[in-house]
Tab-separated table of C-alpha atoms in Angstrom:
chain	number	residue	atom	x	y	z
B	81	UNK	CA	89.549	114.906	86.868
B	82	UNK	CA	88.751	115.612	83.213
B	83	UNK	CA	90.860	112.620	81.959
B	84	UNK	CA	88.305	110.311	84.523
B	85	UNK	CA	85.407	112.204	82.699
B	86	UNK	CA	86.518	110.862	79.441
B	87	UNK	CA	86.678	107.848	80.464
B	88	UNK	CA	83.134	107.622	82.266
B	89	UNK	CA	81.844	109.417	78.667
B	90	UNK	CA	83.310	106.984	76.460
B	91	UNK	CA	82.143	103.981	78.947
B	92	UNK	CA	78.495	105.633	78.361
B	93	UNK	CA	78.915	105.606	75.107
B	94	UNK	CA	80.217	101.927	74.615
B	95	UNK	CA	77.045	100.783	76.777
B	96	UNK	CA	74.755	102.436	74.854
B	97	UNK	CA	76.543	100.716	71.607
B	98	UNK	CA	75.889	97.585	73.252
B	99	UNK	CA	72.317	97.891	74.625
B	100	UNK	CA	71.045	99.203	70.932
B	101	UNK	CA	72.911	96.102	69.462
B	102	UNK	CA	71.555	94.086	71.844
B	103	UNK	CA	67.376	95.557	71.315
B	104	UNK	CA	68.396	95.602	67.366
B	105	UNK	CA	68.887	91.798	67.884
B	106	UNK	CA	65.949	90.811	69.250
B	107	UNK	CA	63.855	92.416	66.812
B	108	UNK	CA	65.726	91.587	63.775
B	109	UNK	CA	66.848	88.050	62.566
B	110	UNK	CA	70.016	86.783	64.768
B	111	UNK	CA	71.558	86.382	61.232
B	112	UNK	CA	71.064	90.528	60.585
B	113	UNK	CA	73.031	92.717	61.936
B	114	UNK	CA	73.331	96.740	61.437
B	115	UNK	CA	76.907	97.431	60.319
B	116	UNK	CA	76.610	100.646	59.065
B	117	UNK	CA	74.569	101.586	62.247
B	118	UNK	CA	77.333	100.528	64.749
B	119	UNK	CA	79.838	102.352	62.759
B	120	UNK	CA	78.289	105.508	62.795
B	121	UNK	CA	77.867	105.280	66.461
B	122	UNK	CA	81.846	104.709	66.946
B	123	UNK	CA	82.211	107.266	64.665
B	124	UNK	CA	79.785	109.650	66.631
B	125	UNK	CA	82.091	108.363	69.953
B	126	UNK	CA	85.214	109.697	68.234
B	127	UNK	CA	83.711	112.447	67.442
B	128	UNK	CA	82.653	113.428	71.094
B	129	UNK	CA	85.919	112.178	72.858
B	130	UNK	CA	88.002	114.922	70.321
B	131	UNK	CA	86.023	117.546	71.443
B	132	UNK	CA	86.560	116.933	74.599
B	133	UNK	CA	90.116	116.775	74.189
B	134	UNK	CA	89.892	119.883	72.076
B	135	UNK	CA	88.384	121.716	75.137
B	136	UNK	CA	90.544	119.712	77.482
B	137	UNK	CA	93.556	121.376	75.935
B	138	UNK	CA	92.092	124.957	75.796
B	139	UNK	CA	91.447	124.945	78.850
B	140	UNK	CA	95.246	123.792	79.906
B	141	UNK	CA	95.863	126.712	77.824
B	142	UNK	CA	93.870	129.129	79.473
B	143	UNK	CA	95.321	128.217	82.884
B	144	UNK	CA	99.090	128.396	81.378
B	145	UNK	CA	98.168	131.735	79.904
B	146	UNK	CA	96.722	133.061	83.241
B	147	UNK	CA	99.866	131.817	85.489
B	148	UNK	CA	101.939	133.696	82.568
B	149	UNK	CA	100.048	136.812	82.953
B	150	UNK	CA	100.111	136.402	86.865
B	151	UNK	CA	103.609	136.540	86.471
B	152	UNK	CA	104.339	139.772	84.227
B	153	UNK	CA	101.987	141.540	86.441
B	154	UNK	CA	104.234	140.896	89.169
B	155	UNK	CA	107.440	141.712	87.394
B	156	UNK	CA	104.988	144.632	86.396
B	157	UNK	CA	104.573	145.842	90.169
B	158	UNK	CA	108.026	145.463	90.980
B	159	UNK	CA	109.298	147.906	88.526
B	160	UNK	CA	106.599	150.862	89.516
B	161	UNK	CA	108.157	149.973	93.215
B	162	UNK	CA	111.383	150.350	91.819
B	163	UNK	CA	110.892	153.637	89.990
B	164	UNK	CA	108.806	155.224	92.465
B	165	UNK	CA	111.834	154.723	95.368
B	166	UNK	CA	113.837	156.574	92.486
B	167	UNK	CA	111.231	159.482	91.983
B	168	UNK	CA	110.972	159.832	96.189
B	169	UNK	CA	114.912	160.300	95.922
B	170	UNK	CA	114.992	162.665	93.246
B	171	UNK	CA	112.466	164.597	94.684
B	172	UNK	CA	114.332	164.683	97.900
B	173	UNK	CA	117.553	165.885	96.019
B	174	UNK	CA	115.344	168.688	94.490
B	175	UNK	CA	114.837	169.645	97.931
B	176	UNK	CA	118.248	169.912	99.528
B	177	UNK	CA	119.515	171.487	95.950
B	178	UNK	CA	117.012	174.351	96.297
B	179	UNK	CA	117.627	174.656	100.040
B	180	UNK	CA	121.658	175.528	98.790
B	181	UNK	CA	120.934	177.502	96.079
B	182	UNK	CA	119.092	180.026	98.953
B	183	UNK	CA	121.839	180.014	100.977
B	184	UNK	CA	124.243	180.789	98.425
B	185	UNK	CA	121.798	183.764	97.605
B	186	UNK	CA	121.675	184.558	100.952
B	187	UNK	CA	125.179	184.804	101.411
B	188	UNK	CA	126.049	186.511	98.105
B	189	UNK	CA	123.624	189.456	98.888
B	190	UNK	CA	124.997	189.706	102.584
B	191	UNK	CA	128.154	190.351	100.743
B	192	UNK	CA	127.057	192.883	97.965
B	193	UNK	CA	125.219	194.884	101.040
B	194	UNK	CA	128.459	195.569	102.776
B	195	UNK	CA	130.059	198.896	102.829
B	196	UNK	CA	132.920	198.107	104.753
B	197	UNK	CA	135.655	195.798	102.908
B	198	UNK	CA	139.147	195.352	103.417
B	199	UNK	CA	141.430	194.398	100.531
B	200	UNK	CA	142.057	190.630	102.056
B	201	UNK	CA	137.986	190.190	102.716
B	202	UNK	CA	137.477	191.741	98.926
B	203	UNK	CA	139.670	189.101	97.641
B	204	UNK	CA	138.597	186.026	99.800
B	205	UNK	CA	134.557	187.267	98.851
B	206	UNK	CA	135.214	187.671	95.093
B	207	UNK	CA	136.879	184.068	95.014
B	208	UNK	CA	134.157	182.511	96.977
B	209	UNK	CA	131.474	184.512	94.606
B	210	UNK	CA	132.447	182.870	91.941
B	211	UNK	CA	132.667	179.644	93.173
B	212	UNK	CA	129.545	179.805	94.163
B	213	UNK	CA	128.063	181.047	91.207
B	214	UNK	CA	129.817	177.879	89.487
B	215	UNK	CA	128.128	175.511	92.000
B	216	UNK	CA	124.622	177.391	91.724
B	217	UNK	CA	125.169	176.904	87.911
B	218	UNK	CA	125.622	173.287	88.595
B	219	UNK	CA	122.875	172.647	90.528
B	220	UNK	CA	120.536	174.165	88.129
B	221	UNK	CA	121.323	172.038	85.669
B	222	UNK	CA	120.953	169.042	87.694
B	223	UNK	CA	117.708	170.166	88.922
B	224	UNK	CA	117.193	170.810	85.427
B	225	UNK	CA	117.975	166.967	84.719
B	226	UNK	CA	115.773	166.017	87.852
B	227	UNK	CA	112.975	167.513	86.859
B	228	UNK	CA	113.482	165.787	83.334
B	229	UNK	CA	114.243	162.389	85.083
B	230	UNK	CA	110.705	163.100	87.412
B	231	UNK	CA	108.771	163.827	84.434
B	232	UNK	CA	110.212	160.379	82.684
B	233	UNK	CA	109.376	158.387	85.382
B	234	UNK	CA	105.710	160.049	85.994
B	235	UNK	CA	105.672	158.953	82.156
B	236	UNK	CA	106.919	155.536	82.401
B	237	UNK	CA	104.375	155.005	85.839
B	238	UNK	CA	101.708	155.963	83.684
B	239	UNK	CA	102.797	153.361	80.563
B	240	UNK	CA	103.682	150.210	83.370
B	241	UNK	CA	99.917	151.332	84.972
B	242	UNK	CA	98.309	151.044	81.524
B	243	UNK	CA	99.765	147.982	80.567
B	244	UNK	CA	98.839	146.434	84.275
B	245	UNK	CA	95.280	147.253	83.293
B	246	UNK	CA	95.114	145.538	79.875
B	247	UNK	CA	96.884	142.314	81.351
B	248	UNK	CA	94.186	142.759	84.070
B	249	UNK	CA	91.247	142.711	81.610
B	250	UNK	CA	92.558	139.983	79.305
B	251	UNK	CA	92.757	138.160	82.795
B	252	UNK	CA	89.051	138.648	83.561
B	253	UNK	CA	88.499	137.696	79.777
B	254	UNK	CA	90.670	134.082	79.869
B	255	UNK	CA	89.084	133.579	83.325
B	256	UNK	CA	85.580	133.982	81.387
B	257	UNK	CA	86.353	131.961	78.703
B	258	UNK	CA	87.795	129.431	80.276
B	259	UNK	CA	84.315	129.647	82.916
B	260	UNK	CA	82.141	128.977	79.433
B	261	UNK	CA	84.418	125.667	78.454
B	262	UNK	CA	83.889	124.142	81.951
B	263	UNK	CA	80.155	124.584	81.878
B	264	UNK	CA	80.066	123.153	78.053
B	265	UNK	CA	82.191	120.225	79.386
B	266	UNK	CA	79.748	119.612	82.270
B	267	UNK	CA	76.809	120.235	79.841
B	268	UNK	CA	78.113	117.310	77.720
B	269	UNK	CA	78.452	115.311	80.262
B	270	UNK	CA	74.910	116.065	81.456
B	271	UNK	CA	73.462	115.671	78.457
B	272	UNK	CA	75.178	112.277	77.315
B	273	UNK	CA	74.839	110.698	81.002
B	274	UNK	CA	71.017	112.029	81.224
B	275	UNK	CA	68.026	111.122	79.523
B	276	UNK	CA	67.019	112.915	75.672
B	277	UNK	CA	65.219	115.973	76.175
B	278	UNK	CA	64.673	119.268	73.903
B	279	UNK	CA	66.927	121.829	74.384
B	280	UNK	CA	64.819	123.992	71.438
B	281	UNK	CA	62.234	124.256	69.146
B	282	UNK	CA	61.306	126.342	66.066
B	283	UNK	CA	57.867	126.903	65.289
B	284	UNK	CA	57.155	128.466	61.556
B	285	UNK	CA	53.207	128.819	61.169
B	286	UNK	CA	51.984	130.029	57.525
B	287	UNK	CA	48.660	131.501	58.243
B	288	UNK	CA	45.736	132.009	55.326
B	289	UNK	CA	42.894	134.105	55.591
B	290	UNK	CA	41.899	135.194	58.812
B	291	UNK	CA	38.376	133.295	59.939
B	292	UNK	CA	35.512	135.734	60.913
B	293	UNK	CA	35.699	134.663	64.692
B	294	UNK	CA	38.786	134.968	66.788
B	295	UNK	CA	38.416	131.480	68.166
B	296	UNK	CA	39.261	129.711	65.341
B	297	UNK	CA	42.346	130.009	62.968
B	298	UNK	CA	42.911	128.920	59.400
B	299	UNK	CA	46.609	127.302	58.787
B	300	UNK	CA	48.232	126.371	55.800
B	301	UNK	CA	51.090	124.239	57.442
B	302	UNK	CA	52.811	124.183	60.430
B	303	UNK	CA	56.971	123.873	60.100
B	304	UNK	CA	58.509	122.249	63.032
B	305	UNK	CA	62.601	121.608	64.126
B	306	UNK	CA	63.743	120.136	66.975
B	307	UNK	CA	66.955	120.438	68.843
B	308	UNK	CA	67.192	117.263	71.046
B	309	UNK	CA	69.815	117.177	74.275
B	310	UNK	CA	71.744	114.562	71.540
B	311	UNK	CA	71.375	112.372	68.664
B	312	UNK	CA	68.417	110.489	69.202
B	313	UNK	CA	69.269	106.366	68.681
B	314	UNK	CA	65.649	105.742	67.124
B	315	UNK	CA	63.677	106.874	64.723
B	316	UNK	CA	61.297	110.132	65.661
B	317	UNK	CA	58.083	109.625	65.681
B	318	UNK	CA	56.162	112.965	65.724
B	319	UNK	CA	52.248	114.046	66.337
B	320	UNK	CA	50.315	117.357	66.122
B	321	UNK	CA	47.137	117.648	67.297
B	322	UNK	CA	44.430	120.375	68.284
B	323	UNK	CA	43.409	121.925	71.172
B	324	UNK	CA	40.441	119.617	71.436
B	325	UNK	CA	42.949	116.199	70.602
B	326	UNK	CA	42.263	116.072	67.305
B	327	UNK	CA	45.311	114.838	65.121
B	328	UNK	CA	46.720	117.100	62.761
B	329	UNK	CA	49.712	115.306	61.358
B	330	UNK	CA	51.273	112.230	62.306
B	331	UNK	CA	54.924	111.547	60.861
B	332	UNK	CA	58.332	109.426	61.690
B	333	UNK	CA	61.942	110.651	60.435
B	334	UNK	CA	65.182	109.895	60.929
B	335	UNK	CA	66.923	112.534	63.542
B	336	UNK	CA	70.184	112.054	61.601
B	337	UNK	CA	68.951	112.718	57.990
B	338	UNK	CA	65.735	114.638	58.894
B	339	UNK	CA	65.696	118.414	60.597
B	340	UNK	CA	62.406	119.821	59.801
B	341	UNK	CA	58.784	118.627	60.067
B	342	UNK	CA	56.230	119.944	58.337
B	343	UNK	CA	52.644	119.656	59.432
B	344	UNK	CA	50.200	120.317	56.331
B	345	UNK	CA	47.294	121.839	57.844
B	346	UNK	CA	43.713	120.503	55.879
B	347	UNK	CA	43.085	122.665	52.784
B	348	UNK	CA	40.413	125.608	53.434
B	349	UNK	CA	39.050	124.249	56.684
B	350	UNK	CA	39.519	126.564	60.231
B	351	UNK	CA	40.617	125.048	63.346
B	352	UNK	CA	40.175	125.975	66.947
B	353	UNK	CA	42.515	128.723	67.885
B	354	UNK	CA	44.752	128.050	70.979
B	355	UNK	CA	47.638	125.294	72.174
B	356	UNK	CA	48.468	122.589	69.904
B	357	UNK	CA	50.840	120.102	70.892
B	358	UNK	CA	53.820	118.540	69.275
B	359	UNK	CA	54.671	115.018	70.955
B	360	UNK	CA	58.077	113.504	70.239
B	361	UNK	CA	58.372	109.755	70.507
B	362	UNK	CA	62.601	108.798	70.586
B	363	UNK	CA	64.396	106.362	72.843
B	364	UNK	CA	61.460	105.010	74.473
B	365	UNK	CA	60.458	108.686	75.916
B	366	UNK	CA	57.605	110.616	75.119
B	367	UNK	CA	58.835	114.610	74.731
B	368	UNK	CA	55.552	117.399	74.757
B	369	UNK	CA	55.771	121.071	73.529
B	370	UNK	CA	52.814	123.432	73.281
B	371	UNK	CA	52.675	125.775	70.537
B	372	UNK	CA	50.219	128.770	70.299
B	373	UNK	CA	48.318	129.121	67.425
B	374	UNK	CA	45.829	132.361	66.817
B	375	UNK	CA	45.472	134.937	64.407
């Protein structure tokens, strides 16, 4: 899809090469033709079809980089499965340990409340005392390790979860990214398949003394820059006038060379306060903006 966007950009392009050769020669001698100009166009060409591969492999980029996250997330989730089955299972030998070490109690203090023993009883209960007190030994200390190994785990649950949450949010930050080079791509496209427009326009007024009536306004000059949709293929030619139509400044610039137009504003004479307009003249469009003027 993008590699068929290309194309369609740089077939654009080549037309437009061709139609401004084309208008150049009927104006100009059929012996006269603008080198220099065509070049820079190709060159301009170039320069659009490596940005668009330049975005064409970020983006690539930002989908590899997803799938790899996509897939450590999983591995992710299958090892908090993993060592919450072994937490369950410690927990449930906790259980049956503690449930022994009662009965062992139990039975030792069943035997210590007896006032009634016969020498073969004494013997067999003192042998199976201590054995017991061996295995109640041995259980604490493996409860003692499966408390340690519960508190591990609980520990390593809590690392895996954090981790799961950062590769979560630098998800939802390639997925945003990668949202803003699709809609510059398609606002390329837009722009190079659509007719000029302005995309913005700075306005720099440098007032004088203010006049003693609020409808009128005294102006020294008037500084003006336009950002057009894309490099215009003609020269710009630019008008200010009043709120009643009178002309203010009338001037024509190159777009490549020239950024800024400045309106000199009649020396020590007020003008109506209000809207003046700024009309833009390039590739056979006319382009309005109204600027506000008061003190």
């Amino acid at each position: 899809m993008f590699n068929r966007s290309i194309k369609y950009l740089v077939l654009v392009i080549i037309n437009i090469v061709v139609i401004t050769v084309l208008v150049m020669g009927d104006d100009k001698n059929a012996d006269v033709f603008d080198t220099d100009y065509v070049i820079s166009l190709l060159d301009n060409n170039k320069q659009l079809e490596r940005r668009a591969a330049e975005l064409a492999s970020q983006n690539k980029f930002l989908e590899e980089s997803g799938d790899d996250v996509q897939r450590q997330i999983m591995q992710t989730r299958a090892m908090l499965d993993s060592n919450l089955e072994k937490l369950e299972q410690c927990k449930s030998d906790q259980v049956a340990a503690l449930e022994l070490a009662e009965q062992q109690a139990a039975q030792r203090k069943r035997i210590a409340t007896s006032q009634t023993y016969s020498a073969e009883e004494c013997s067999d209960n003192a042998v199976q005392v201590n054995f017991l007190t061996k295995q109640m030994a041995s259980l604490k200390e493996q409860l003692t390790v499966a408390n340690e190994a519960a508190r591990n785990a609980n520990t390593e649950k809590q690392l895996v979860q954090n981790q799961v949450d950062k590769l979560q949010l630098e998800i939802m930050a390639y997925a945003d990214e990668k949202l803003l080079f699709q809609e510059t791509i398609k606002q390329l496209e837009n722009d190079l398949s659509s007719p000029i427009y302005i995309k913005q326009i700075y306005t720099t007024p440098t007032y004088c003394q203010p006049p003693r009536f609020s409808e009128l306004v005294c102006v020294q000059r008037l500084l003006v820059r336009p950002q057009f949709s894309k490099k215009p293929v003609t020269d710009v030619q630019t008008t200010l006038t009043n709120p009643r139509g009178k002309v203010i400044g009338k001037f024509s610039f190159d777009a490549s060379t020239a950024k800024l137009v400045n309106f000199p504003f009649p020396e020590n004479s007020e003008q109506p306060a209000g809207e003046y307009t700024v009309t833009f003249a390039v590739n056979q469009q006319t382009l309005v903006h109204k600027i506000m003027l008061k003190h």
